[in-house]
PDB file of C-alpha atoms in Angstrom:
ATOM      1  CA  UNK A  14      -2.083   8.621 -12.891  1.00 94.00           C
ATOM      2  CA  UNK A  15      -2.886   9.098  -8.921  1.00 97.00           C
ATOM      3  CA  UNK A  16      -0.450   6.739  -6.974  1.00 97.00           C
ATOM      4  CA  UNK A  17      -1.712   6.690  -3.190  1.00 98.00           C
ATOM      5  CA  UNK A  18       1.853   5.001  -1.494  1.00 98.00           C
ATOM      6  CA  UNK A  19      -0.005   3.826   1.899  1.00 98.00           C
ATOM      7  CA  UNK A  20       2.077   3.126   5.777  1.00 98.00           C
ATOM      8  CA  UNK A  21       0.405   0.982   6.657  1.00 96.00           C
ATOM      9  CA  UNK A  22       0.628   1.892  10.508  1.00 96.00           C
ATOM     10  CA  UNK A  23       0.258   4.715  13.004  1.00 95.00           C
ATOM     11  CA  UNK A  24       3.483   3.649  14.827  1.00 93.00           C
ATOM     12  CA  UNK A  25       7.361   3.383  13.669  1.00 90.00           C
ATOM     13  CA  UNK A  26       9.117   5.211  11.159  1.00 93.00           C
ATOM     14  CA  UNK A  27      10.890   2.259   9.063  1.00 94.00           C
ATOM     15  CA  UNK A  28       7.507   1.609   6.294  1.00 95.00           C
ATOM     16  CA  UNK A  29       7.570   4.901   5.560  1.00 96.00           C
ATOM     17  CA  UNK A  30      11.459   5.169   5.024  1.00 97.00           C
ATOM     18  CA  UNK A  31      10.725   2.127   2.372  1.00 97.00           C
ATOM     19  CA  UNK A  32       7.661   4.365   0.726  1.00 97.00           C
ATOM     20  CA  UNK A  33      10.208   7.188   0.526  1.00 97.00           C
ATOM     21  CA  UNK A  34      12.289   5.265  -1.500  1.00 97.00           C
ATOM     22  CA  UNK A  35      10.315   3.644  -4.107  1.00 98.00           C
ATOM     23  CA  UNK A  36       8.461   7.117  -4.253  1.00 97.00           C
ATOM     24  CA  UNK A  37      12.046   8.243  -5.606  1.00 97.00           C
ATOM     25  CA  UNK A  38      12.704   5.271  -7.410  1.00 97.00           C
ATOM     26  CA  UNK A  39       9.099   5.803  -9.145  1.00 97.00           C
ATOM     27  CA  UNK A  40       9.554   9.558 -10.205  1.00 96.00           C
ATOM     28  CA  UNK A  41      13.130   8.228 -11.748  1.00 95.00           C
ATOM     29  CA  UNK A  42      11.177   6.218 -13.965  1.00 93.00           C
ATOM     30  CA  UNK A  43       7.746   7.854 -14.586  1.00 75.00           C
ATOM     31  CA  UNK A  44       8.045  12.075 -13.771  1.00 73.00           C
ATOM     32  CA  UNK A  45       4.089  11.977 -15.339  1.00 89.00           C
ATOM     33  CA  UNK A  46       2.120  10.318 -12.009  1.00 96.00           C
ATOM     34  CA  UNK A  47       0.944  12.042  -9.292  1.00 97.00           C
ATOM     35  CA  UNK A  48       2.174  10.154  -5.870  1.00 98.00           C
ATOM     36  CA  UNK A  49       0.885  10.877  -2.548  1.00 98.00           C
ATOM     37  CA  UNK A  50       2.467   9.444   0.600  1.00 98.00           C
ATOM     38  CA  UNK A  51      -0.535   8.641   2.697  1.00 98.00           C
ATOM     39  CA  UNK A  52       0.386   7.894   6.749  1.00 98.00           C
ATOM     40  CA  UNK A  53      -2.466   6.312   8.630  1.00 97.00           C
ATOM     41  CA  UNK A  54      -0.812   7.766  11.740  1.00 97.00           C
ATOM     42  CA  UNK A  55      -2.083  11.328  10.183  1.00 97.00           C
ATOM     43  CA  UNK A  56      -6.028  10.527  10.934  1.00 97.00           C
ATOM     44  CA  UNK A  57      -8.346  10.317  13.585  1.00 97.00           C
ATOM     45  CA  UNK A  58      -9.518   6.096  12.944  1.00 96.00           C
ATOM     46  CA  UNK A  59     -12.469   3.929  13.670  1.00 96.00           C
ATOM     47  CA  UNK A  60     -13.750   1.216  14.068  1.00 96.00           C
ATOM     48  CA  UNK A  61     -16.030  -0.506  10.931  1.00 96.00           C
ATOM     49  CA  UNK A  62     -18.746  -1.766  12.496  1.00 95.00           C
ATOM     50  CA  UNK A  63     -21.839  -1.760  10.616  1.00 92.00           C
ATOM     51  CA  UNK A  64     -22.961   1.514  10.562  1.00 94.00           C
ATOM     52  CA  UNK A  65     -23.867   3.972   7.813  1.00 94.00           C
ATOM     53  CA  UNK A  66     -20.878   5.324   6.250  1.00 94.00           C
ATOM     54  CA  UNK A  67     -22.065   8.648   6.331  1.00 95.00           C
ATOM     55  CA  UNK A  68     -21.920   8.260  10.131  1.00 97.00           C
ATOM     56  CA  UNK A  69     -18.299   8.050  10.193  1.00 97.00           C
ATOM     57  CA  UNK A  70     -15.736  10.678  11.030  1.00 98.00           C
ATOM     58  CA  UNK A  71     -14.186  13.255   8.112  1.00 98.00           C
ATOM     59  CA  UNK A  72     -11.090  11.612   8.781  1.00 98.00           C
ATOM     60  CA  UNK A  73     -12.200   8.055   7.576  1.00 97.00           C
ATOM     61  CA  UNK A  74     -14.271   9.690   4.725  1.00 97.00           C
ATOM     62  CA  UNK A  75     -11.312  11.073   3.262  1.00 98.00           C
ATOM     63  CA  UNK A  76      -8.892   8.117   3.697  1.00 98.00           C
ATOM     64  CA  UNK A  77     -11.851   5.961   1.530  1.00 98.00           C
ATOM     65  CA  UNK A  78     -11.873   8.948  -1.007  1.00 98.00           C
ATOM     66  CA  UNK A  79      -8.326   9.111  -1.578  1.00 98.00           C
ATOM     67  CA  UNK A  80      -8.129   4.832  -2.303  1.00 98.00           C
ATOM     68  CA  UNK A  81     -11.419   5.760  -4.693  1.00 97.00           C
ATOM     69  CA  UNK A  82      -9.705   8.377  -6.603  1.00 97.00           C
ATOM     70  CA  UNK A  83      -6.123   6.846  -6.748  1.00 97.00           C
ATOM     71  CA  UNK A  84      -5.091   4.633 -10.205  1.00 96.00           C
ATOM     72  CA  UNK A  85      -2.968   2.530  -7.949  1.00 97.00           C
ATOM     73  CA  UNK A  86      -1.219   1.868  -4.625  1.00 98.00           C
ATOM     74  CA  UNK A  87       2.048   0.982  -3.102  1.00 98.00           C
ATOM     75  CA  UNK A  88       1.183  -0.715   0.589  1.00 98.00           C
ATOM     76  CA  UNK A  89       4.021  -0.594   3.006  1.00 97.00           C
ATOM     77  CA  UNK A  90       3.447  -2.239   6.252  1.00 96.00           C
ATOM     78  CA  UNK A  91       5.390  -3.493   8.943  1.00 95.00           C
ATOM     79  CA  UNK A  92       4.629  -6.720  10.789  1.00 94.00           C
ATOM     80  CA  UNK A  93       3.180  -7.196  14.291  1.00 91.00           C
ATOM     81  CA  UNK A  94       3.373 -10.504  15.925  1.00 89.00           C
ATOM     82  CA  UNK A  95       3.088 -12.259  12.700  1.00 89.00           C
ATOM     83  CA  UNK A  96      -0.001 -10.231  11.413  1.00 93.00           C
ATOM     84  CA  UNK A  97      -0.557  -6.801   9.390  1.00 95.00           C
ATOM     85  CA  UNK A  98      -1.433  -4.258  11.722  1.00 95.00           C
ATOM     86  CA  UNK A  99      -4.701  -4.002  12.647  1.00 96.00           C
ATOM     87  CA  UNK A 100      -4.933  -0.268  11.259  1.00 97.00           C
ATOM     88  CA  UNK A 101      -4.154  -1.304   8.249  1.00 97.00           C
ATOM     89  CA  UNK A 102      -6.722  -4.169   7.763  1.00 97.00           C
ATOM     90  CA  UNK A 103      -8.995  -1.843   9.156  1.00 97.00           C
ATOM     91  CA  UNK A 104      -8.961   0.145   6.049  1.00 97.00           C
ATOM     92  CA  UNK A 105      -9.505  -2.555   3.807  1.00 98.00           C
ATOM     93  CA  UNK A 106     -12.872  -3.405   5.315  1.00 97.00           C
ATOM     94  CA  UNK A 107     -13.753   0.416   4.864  1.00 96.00           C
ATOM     95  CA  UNK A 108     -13.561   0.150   0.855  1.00 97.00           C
ATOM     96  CA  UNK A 109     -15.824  -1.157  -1.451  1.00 95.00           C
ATOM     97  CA  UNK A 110     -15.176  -4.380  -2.975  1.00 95.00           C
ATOM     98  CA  UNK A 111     -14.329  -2.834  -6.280  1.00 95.00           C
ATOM     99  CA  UNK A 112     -12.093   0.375  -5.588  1.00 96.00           C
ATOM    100  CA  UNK A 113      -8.975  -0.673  -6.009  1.00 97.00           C
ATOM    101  CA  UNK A 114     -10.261  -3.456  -8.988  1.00 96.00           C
ATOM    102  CA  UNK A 115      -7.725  -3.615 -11.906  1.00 96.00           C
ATOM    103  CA  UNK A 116      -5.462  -1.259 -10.270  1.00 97.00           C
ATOM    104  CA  UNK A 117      -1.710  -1.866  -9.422  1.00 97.00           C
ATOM    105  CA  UNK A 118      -0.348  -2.932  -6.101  1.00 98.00           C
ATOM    106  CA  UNK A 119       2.618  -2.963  -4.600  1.00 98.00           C
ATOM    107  CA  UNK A 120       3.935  -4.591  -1.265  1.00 97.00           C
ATOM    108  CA  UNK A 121       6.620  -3.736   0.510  1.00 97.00           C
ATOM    109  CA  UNK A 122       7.306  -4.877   4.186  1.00 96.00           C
ATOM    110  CA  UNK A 123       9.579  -4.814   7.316  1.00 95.00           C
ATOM    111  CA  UNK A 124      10.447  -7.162  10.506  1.00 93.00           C
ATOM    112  CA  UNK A 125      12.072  -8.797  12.828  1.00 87.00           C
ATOM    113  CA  UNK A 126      12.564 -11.755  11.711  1.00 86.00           C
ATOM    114  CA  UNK A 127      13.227 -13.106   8.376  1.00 84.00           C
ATOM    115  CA  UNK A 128      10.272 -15.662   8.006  1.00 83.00           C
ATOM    116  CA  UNK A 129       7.976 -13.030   8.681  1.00 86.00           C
ATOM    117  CA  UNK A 130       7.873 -12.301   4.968  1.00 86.00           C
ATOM    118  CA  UNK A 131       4.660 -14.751   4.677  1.00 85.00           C
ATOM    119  CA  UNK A 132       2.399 -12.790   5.892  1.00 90.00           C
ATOM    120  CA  UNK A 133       2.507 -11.240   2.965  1.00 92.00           C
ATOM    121  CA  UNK A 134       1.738 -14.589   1.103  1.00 90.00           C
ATOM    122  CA  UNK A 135      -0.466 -15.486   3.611  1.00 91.00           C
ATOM    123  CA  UNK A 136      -2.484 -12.337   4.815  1.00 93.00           C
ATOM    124  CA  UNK A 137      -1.481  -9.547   2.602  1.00 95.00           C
ATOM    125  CA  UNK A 138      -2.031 -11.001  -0.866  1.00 96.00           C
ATOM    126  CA  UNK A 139      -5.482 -13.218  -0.049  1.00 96.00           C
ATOM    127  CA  UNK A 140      -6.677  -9.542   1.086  1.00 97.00           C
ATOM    128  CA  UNK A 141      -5.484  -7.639  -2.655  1.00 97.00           C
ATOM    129  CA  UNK A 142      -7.246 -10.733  -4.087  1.00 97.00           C
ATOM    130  CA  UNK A 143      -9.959 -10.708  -3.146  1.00 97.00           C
ATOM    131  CA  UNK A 144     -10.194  -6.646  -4.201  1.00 97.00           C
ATOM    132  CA  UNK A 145      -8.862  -8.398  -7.705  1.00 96.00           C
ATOM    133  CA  UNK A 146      -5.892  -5.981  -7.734  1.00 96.00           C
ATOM    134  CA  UNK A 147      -3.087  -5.899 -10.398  1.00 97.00           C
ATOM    135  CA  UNK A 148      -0.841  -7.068  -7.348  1.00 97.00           C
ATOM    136  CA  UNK A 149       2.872  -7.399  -9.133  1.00 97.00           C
ATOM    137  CA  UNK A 150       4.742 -10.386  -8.327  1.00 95.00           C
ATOM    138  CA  UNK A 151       7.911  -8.804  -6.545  1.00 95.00           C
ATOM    139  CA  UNK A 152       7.243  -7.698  -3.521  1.00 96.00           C
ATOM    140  CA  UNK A 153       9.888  -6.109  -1.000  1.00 97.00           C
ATOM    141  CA  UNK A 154      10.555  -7.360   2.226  1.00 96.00           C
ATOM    142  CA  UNK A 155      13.009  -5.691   4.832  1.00 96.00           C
ATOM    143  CA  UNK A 156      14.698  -6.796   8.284  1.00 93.00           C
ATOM    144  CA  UNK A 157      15.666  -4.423  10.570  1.00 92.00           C
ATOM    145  CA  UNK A 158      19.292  -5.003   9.938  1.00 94.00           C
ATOM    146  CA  UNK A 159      18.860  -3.217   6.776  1.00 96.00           C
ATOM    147  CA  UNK A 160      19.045  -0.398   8.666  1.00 95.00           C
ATOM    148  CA  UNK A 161      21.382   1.870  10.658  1.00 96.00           C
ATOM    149  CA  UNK A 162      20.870   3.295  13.398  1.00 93.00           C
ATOM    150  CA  UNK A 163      18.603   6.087  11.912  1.00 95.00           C
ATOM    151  CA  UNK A 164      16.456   3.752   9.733  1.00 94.00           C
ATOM    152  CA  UNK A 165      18.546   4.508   6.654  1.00 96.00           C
ATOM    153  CA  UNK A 166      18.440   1.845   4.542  1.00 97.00           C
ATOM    154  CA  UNK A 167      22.312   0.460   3.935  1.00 97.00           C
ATOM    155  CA  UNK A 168      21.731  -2.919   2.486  1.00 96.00           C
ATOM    156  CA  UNK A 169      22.699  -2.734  -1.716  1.00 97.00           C
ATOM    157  CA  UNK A 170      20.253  -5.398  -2.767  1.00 97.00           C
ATOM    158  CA  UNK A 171      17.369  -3.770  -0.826  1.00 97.00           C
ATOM    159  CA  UNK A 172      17.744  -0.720  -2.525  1.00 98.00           C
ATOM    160  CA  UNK A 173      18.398  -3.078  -5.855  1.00 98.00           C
ATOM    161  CA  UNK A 174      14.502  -4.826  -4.655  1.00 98.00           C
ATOM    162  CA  UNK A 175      13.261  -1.435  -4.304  1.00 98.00           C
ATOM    163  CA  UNK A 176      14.457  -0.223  -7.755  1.00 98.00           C
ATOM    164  CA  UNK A 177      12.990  -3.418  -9.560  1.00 98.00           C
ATOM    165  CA  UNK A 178       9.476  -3.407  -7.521  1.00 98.00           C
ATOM    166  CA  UNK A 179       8.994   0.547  -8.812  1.00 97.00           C
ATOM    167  CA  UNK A 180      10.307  -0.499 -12.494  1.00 97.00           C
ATOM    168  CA  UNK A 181       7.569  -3.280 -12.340  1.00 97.00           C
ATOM    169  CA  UNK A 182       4.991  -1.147 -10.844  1.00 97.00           C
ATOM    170  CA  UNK A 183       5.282   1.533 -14.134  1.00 96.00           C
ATOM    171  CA  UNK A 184       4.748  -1.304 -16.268  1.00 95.00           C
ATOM    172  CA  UNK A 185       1.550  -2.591 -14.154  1.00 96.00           C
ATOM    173  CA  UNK A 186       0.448   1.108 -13.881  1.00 95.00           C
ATOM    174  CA  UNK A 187       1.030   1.401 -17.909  1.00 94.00           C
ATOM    175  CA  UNK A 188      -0.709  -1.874 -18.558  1.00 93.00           C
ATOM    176  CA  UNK A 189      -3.734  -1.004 -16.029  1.00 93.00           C
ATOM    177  CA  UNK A 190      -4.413   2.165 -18.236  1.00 90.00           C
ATOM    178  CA  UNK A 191      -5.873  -0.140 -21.116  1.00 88.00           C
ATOM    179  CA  UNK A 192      -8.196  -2.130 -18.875  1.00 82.00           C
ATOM    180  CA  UNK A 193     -12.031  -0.803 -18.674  1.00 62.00           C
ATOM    181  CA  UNK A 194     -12.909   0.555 -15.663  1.00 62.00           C
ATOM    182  CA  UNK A 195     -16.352  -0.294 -14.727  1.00 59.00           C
ATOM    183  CA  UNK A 196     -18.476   2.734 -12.823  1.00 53.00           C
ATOM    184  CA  UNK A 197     -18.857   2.499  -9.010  1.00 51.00           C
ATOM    185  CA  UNK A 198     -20.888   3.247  -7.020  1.00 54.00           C
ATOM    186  CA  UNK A 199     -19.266   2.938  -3.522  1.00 52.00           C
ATOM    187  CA  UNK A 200     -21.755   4.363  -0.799  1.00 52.00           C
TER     188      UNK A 200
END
């Protein structure tokens, strides 16, 4: 299986500290998936706006390809003035309505302050919905002080979070194998 572990952002360096992990956490369990650490910050990004998607750069082409191709997704994002970053939701309105249908998702998050785990609930989740992803039901959500001073995560029960979300994940990922797929066609 093709895991695509998404940050979610172009800025910052804490999401994909937190995608680092559970990609380590992930091989511990399940040394059989591929997993690719995709950073939005790597590719040239525009705008959806109606046109042709043929008429849109290599860069965008090959971000859609790689959700199309992948078996399932971690999605690490941080959180901007109470919202997902608007790279990130960008990217969503790129795919078809059924590429990532049936296939496992992950969430895992970081802010400033503690309440600003419901935009997850709130934004995040309504988004994987509609998509009718396999989202598990743990997701991870960080603060910055569970961190040092070189975004290392020191907090026990974070790394405890982490361990469980990527144990639940394999299962979803297992359990997703048995599911039909139905054919796409997303251009």
């Amino acid at each position: 299986m093709k895991i695509l572990l998404v940050d979610g952002t172009i800025i910052g360096t804490k999401t994909g500290v937190i995608l680092e992990q559970v990609k380590d956490y992930i091989e511990k369990l399940n040394m059989n998936y591929t997993l690719e650490i995709v950073s939005l910050s790597n590719y040239e990004h525009q705008f959806v706006d109606g046109r042709p998607f043929e008429k849109y750069n290599d860069d965008m082409k090959l971000l859609v390809s790689k959700f199309e191709q992948a078996d399932g997704y971690i999605i690490a994002t941080p959180i901007f003035q109470g919202s997902i970053p608007g790279v990130l939701k960008n990217m969503f309105d790129f795919l078809h309505p059924k590429t990532m249908r049936y296939k496992p998702v992950s969430i895992v998050a970081n802010g400033g302050t503690y309440q600003h785990h419901l935009v997850i609930e709130n934004q995040l989740k309504p988004i994987l919905d509609y998509f009718r992803c396999l989202v598990t039901p743990n997701y991870v959500y960080t603060h910055t002080s569970h961190f040092d001073g070189n975004n290392v995560i020191v907090d026990e029960d974070v790394h405890n979070r982490l361990r469980e979300l990527a144990r639940v994940f394999v299962q979803y990922a297992e359990m997703s194998k048995s599911l039909s797929k139905e054919t796409i066609d997303t251009h």
